[in-house]
Tab-separated table of C-alpha atoms in Angstrom:
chain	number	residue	atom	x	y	z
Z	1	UNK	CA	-97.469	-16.272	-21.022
Z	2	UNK	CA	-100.477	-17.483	-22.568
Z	3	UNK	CA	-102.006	-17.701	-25.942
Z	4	UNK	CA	-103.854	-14.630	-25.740
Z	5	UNK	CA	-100.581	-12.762	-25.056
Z	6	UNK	CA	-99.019	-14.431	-28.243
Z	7	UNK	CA	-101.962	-13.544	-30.210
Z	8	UNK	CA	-102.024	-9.920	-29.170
Z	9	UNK	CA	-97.850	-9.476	-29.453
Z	10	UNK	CA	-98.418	-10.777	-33.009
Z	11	UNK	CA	-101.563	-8.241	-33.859
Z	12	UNK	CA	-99.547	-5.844	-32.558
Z	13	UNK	CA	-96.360	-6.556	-35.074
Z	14	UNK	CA	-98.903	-6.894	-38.063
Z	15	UNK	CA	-100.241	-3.310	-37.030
Z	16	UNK	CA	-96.275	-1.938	-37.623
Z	17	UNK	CA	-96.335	-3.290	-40.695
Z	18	UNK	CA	-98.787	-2.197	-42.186
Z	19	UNK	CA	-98.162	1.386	-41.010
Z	20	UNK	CA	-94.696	0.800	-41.824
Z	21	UNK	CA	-96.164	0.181	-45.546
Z	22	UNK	CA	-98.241	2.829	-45.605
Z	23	UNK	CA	-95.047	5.139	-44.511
Z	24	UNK	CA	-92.600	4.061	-46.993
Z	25	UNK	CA	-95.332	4.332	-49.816
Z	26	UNK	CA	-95.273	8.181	-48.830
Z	27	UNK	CA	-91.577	8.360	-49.806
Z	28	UNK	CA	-90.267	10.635	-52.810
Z	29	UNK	CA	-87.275	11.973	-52.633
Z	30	UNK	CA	-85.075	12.273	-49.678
Z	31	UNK	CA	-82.130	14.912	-49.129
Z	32	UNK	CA	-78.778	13.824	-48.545
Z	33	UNK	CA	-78.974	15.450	-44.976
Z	34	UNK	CA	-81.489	12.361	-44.137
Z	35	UNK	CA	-78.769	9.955	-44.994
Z	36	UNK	CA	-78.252	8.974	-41.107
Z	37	UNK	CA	-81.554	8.018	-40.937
Z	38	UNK	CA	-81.733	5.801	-43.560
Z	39	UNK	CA	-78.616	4.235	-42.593
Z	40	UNK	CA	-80.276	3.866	-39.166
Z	41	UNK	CA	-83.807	2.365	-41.144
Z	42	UNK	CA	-81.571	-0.327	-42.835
Z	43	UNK	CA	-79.425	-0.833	-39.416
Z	44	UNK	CA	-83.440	-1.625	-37.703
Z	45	UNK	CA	-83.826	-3.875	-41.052
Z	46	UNK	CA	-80.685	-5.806	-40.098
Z	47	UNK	CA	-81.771	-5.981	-36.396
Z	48	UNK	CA	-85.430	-6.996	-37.423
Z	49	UNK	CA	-84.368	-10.152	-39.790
Z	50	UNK	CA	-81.884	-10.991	-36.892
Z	51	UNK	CA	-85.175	-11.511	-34.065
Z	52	UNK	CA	-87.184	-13.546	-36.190
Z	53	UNK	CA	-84.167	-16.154	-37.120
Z	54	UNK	CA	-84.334	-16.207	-33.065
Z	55	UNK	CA	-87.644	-16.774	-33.097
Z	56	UNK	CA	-87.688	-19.481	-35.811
Z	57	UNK	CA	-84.625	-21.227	-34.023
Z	58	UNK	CA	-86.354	-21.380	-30.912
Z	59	UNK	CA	-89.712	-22.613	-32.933
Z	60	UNK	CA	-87.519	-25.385	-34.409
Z	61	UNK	CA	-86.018	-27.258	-31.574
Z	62	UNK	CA	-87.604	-30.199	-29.975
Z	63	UNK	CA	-90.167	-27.948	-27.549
Z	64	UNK	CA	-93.676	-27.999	-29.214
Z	65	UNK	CA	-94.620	-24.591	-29.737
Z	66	UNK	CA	-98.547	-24.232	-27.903
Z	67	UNK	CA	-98.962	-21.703	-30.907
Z	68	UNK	CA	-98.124	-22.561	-34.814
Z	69	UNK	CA	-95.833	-19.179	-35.667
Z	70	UNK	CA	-93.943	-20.878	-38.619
Z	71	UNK	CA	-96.223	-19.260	-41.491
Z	72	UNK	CA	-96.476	-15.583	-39.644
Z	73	UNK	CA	-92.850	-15.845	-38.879
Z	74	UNK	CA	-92.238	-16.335	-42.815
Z	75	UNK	CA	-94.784	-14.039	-43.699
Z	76	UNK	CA	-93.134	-11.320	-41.416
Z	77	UNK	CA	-89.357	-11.850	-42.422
Z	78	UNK	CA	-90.781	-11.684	-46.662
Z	79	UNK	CA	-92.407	-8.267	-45.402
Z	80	UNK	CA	-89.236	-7.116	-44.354
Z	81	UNK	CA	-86.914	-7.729	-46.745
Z	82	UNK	CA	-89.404	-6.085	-49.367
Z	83	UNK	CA	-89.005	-3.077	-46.706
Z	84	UNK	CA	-85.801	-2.950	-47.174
Z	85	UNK	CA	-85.495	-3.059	-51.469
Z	86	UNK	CA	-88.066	-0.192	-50.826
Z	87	UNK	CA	-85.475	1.775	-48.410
Z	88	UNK	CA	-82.572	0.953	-50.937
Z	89	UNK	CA	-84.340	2.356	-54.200
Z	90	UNK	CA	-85.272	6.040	-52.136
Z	91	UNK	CA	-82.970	8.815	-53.919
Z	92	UNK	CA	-82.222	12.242	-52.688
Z	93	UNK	CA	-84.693	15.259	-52.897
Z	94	UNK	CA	-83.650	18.532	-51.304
Z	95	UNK	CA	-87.647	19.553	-51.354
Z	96	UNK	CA	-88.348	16.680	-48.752
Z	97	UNK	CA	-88.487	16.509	-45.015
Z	98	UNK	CA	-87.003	14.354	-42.615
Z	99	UNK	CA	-90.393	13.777	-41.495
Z	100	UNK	CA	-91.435	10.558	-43.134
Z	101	UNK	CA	-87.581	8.907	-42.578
Z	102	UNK	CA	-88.615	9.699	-38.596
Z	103	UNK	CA	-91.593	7.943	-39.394
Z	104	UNK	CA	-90.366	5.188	-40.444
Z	105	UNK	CA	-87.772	4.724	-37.790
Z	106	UNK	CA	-90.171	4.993	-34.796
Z	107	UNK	CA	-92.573	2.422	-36.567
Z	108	UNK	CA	-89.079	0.454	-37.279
Z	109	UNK	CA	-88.000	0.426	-33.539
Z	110	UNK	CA	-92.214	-0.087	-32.046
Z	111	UNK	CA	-91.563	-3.861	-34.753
Z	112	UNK	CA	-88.309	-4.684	-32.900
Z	113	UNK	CA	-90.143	-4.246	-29.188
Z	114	UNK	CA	-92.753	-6.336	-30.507
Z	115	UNK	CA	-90.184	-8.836	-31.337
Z	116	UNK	CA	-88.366	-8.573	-28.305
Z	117	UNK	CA	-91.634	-9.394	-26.308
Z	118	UNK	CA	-92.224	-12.513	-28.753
Z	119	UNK	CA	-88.518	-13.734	-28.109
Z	120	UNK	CA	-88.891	-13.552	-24.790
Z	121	UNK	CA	-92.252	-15.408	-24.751
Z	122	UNK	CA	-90.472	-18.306	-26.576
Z	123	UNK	CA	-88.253	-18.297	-24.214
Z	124	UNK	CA	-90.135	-18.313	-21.150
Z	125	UNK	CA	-92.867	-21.128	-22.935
Z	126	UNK	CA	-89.549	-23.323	-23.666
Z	127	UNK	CA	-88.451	-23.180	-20.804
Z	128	UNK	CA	-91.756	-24.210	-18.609
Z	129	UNK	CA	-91.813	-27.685	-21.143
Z	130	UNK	CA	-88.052	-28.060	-20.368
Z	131	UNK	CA	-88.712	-28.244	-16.900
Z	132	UNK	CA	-92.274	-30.290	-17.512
Z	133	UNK	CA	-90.547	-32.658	-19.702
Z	134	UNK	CA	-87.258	-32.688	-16.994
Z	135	UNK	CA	-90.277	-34.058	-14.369
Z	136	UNK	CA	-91.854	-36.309	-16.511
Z	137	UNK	CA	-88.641	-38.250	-17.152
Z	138	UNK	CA	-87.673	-38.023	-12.952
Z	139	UNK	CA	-91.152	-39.960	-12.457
Z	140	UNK	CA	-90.113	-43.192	-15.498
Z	141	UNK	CA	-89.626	-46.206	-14.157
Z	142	UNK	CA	-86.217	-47.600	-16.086
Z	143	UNK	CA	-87.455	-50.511	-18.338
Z	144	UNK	CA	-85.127	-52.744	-16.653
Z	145	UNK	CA	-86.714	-51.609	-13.208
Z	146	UNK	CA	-90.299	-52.570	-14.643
Z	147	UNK	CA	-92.471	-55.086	-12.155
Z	148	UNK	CA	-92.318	-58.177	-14.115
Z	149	UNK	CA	-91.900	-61.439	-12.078
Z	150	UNK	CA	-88.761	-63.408	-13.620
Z	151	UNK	CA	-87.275	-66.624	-13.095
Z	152	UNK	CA	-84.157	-68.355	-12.464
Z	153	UNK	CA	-81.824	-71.185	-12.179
Z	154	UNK	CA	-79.177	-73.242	-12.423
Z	155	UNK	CA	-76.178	-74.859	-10.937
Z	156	UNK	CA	-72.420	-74.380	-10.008
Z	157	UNK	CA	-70.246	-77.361	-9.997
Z	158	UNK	CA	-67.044	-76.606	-7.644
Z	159	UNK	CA	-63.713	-78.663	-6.889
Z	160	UNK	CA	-64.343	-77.617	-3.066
Z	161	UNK	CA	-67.172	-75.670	-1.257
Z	162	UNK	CA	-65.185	-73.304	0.572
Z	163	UNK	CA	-67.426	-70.586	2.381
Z	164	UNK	CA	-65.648	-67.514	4.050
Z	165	UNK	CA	-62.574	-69.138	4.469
Z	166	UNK	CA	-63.904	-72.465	5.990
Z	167	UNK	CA	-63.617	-75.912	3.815
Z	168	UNK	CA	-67.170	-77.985	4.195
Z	169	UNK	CA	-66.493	-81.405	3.367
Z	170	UNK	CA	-63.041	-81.705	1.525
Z	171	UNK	CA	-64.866	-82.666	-1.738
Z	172	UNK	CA	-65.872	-81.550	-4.845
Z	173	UNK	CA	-69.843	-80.571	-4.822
Z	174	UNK	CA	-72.766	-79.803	-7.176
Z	175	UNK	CA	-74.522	-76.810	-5.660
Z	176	UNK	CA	-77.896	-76.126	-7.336
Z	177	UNK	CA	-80.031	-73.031	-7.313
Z	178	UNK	CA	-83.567	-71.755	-7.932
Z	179	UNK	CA	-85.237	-68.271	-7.375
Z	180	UNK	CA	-87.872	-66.022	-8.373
Z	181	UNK	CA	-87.416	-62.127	-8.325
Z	182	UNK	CA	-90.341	-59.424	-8.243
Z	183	UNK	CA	-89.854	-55.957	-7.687
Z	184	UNK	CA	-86.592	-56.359	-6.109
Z	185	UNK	CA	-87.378	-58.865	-4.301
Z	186	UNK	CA	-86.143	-62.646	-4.638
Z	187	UNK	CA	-86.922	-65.721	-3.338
Z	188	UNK	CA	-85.029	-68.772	-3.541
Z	189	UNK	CA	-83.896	-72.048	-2.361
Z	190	UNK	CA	-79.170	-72.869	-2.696
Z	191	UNK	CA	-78.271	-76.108	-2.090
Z	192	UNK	CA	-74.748	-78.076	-1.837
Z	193	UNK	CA	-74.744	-81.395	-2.165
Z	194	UNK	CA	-70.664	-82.823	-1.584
Z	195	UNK	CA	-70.030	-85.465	-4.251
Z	196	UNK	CA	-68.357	-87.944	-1.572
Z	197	UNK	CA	-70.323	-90.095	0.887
Z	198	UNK	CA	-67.677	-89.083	3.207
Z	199	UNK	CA	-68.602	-85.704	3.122
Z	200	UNK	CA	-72.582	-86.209	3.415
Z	201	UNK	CA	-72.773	-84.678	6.622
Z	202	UNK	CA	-71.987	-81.437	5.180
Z	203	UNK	CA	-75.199	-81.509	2.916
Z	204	UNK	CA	-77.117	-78.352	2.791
Z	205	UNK	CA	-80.391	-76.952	1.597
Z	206	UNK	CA	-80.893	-73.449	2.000
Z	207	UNK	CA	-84.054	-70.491	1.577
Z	208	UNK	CA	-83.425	-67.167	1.289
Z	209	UNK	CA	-85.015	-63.802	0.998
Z	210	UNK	CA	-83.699	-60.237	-0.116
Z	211	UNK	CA	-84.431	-56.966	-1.274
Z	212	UNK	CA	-82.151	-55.238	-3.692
Z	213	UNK	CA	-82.593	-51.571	-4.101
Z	214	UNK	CA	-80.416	-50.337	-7.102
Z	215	UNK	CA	-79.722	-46.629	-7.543
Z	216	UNK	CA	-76.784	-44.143	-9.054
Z	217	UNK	CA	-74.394	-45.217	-6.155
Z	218	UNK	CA	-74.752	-48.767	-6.457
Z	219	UNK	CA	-76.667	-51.322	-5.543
Z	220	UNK	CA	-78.134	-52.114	-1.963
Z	221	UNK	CA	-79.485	-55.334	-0.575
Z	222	UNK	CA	-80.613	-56.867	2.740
Z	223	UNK	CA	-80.535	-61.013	2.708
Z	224	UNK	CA	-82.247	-63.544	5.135
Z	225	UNK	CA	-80.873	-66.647	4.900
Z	226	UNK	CA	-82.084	-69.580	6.339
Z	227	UNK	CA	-79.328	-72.176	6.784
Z	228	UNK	CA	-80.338	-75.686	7.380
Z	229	UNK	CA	-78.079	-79.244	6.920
Z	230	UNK	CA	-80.350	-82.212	6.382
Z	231	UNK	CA	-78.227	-85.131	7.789
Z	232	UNK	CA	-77.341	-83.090	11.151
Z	233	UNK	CA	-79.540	-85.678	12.988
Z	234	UNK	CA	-82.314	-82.652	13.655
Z	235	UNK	CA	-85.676	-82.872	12.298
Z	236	UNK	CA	-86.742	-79.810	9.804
Z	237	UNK	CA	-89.862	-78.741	11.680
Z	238	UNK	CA	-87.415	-78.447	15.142
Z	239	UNK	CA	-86.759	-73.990	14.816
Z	240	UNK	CA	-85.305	-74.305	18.464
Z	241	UNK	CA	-82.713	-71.902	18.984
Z	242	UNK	CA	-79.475	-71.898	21.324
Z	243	UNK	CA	-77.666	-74.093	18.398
Z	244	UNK	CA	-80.269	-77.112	19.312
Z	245	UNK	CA	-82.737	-76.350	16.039
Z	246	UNK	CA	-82.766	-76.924	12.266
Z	247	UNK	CA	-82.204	-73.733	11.254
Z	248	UNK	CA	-80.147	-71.241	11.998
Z	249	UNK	CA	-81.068	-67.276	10.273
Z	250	UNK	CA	-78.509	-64.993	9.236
Z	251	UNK	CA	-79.008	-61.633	8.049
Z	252	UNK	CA	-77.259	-59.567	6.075
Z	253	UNK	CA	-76.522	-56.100	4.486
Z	254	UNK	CA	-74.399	-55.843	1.389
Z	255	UNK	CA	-73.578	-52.653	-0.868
Z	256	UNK	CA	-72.038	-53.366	-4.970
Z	257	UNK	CA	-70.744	-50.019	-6.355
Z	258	UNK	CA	-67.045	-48.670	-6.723
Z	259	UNK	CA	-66.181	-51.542	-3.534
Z	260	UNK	CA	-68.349	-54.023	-2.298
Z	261	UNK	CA	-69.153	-54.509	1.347
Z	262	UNK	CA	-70.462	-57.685	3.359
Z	263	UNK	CA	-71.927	-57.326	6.963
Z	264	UNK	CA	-73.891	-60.814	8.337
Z	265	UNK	CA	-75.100	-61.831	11.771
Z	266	UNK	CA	-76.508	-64.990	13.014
Z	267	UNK	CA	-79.961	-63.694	14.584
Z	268	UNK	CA	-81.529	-67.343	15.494
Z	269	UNK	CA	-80.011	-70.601	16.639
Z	270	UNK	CA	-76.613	-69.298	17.294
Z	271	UNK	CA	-75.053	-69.158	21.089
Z	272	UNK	CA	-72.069	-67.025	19.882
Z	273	UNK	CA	-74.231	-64.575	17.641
Z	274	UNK	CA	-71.504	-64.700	14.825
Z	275	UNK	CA	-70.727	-61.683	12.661
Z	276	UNK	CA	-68.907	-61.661	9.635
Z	277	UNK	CA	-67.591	-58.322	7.555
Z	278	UNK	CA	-66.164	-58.470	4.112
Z	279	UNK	CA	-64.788	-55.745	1.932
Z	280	UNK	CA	-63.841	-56.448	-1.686
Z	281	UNK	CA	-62.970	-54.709	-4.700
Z	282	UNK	CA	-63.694	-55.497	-8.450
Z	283	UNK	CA	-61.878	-54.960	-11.627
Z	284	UNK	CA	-60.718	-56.208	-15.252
Z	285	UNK	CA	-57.282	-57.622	-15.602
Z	286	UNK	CA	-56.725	-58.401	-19.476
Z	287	UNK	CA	-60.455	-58.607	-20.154
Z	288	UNK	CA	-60.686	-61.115	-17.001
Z	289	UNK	CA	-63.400	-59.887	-14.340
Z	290	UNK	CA	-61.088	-59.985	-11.213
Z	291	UNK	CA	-62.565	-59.854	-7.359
Z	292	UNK	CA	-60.621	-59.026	-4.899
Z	293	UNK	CA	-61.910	-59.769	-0.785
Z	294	UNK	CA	-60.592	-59.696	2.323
Z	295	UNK	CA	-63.303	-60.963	5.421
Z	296	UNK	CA	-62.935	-61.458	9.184
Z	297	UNK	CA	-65.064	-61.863	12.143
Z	298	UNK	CA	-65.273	-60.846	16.075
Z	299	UNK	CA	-64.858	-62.660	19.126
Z	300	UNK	CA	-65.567	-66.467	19.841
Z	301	UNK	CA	-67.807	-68.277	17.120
Z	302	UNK	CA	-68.254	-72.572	16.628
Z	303	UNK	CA	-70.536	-71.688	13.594
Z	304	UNK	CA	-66.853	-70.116	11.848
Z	305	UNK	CA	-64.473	-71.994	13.962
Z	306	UNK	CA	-62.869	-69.167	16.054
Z	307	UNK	CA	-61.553	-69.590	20.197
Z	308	UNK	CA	-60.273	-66.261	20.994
Z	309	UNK	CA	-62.137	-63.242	21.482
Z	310	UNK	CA	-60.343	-61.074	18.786
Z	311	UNK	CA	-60.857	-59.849	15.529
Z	312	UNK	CA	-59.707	-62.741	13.333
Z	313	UNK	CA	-58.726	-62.628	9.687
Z	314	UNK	CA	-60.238	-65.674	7.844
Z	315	UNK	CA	-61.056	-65.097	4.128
Z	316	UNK	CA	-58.530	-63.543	2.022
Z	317	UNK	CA	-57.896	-64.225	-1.837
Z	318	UNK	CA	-59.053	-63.144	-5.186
Z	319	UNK	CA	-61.153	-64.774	-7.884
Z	320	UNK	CA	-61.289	-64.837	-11.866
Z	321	UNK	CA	-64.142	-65.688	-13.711
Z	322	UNK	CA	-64.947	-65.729	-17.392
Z	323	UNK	CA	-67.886	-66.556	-20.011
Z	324	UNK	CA	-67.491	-68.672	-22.637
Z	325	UNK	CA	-70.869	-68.093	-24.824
Z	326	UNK	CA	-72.238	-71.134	-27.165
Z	327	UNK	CA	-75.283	-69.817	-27.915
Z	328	UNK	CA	-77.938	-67.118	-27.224
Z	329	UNK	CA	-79.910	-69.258	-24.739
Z	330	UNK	CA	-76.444	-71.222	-23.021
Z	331	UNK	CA	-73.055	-69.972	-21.626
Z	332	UNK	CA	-70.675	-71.344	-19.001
Z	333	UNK	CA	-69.131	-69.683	-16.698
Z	334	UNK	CA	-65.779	-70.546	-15.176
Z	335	UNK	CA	-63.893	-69.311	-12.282
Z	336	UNK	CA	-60.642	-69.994	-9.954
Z	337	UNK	CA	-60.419	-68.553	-6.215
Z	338	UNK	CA	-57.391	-69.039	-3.881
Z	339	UNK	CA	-58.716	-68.620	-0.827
Z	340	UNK	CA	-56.456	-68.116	2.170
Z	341	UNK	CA	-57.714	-68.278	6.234
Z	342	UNK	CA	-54.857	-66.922	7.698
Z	343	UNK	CA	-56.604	-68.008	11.327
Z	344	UNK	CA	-56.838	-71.996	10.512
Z	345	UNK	CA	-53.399	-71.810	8.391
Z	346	UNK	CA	-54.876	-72.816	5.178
Z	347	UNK	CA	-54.841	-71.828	1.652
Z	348	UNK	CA	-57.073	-73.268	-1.189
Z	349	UNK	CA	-57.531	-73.408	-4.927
Z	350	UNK	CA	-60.667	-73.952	-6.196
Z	351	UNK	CA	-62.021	-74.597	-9.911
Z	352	UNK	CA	-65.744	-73.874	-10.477
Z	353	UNK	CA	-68.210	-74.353	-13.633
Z	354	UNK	CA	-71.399	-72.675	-13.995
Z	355	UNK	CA	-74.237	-73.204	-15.985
């Protein structure tokens, strides 16, 4: 509907009553035999005062009206209840007609249509902004979803760098990290650096890139990782592949929601083309963020340690984690895994700090 049909709906109701004034000003006396019909005048009364408190409840909710009906509404509903102390002061006159009580009725009943066609306008005009405002929202980026480039950093210091179920270096390690995230995407540079000169050889410097996509379900994300280990002996500019080169790239696909899942494969540098999977679950014991995970891998690999050509079980345990908060701008983190590898017979218990 548009404002034209308003504006003639409402002409039309101001016509009623007026005639409806006109009517009841013609009123003397009316017999006792016309009592139905004013009974049925004050019933239309009733039914009148009922639309417009539609109408104004409608007007009143958080929809905009396109036209302003608040001071015709009030104008309309005053009108009508001065019909009505009209209707109630009309006595009984045998020398009268029915005519003028018919009259009034008709004009009574041609109001209420009129109303009925302005509730339903409402209606229909609420409605259409509903569903407007309903598409509007669909198409707002969340505020945490907002392009803004962000960085971030910081460091994990660990009793033992154990990595899906395999022990580099037998030493505690300080394991550094630095990233920048835009869009959804981040990228970053992990490092471990093993706090014995035993365990040098199992320095590593890593770059990675990934797109996380978060939606109702969960949250998606694809990972490259670039693995490289400085003292292996190979120079960093060497991308050889068939295990001779610096680097070997893994990629990833990972899904956080009601379970988390883990899929990675070794796409460069790797003879064996290792895959891992990993399925893990996460919860609150006592107020204590728990993760549960249980990871494996298939057929022969050097770059996880397996000889046979089965499914092996390697990574089973659970970790608990929690926040201690000194001030706004600094919190530590702590956490303790046991870690089992069923395959290679050993279990581990590992303390970590972050910052």
């Amino acid at each position: 509907m548009n404002k034209q049909s308003i504006t003639k709906n409402y002409r039309t109701l101001s016509f009623y009553i007026l005639s409806f004034f006109l009517s009841i000003n013609t009123i003397t006396h009316a017999q006792m035999s016309h009592q139905e019909l004013l009974d049925a005048i004050s019933r239309k009364i009733t039914s009148l005062q009922t639309q417009l408190n539609d109408i104004k409840s409608i007007s009143t909710n958080k929809i905009t009206s396109r036209v302003d009906n608040n001071e015709l509404i009030n104008g309309i509903q005053e009108s009508i209840h001065n019909l009505g102390e009209k209707v109630e002061k009309i006595t009984p006159d045998e020398s009268n007609t029915n005519a003028n009580e018919q009259r009034l009725l008709d004009h009574l009943s041609n109001m209420e249509g009129s109303l009925n066609k302005l509730v339903q306008i409402k209606l229909e005009e609420q409605s259409e902004k509903e569903i407007l405002e309903q598409e509007i929202e669909s198409f707002q980026i969340p505020e945490e979803s907002q392009h803004n480039v962000s960085l971030g950093f910081g460091t994990n210091i660990v009793s033992r760098y154990v990595w899906r179920g395999g022990d580099f270096g037998d030493s505690p390690s300080i394991q550094p990290y630095i990233g920048v995230t835009y869009a959804g995407f981040e990228l970053g540079t992990w490092a471990s650096f093993p706090l014995s000169s035993s365990a040098s050889g199992y320095n590593e410097h890593d770059l990675y890139l990934s797109y996380t996509l978060e939606s109702e379900l969960g949250s998606f994300g694809l990972l490259l990782t670039d693995f490289y280990y400085p003292n292996s002996g190979v120079d960093f500019s060497n991308w050889d592949g068939g295990g001779t080169g610096a680097h070997t790239l893994e990629l990833s696909a990972s899904y956080s929601g009601p379970f988390n899942f883990l899929a990675a494969y070794n796409v460069h540098n790797d003879p064996d083309k290792s895959f891992y999977m990993e399925l893990g679950y996460s919860m609150n014991l006592a107020d204590v963020p728990v993760d549960i995970f249980l990871g494996g891998t298939r057929g022969r690999s050097t770059w996880y340690g397996i000889s046979t050509d089965k499914i092996e079980i390697t990574n089973i345990g659970l970790k608990g984690s929690r926040e201690i908060v000194f001030t706004n701008n600094f919190s530590l983190t702590l956490s303790a895994s046991y870690i089992m590898n069923p395959y290679a017979r050993k279990t581990f218990l590992v303390f970590g700090i972050s910052i």
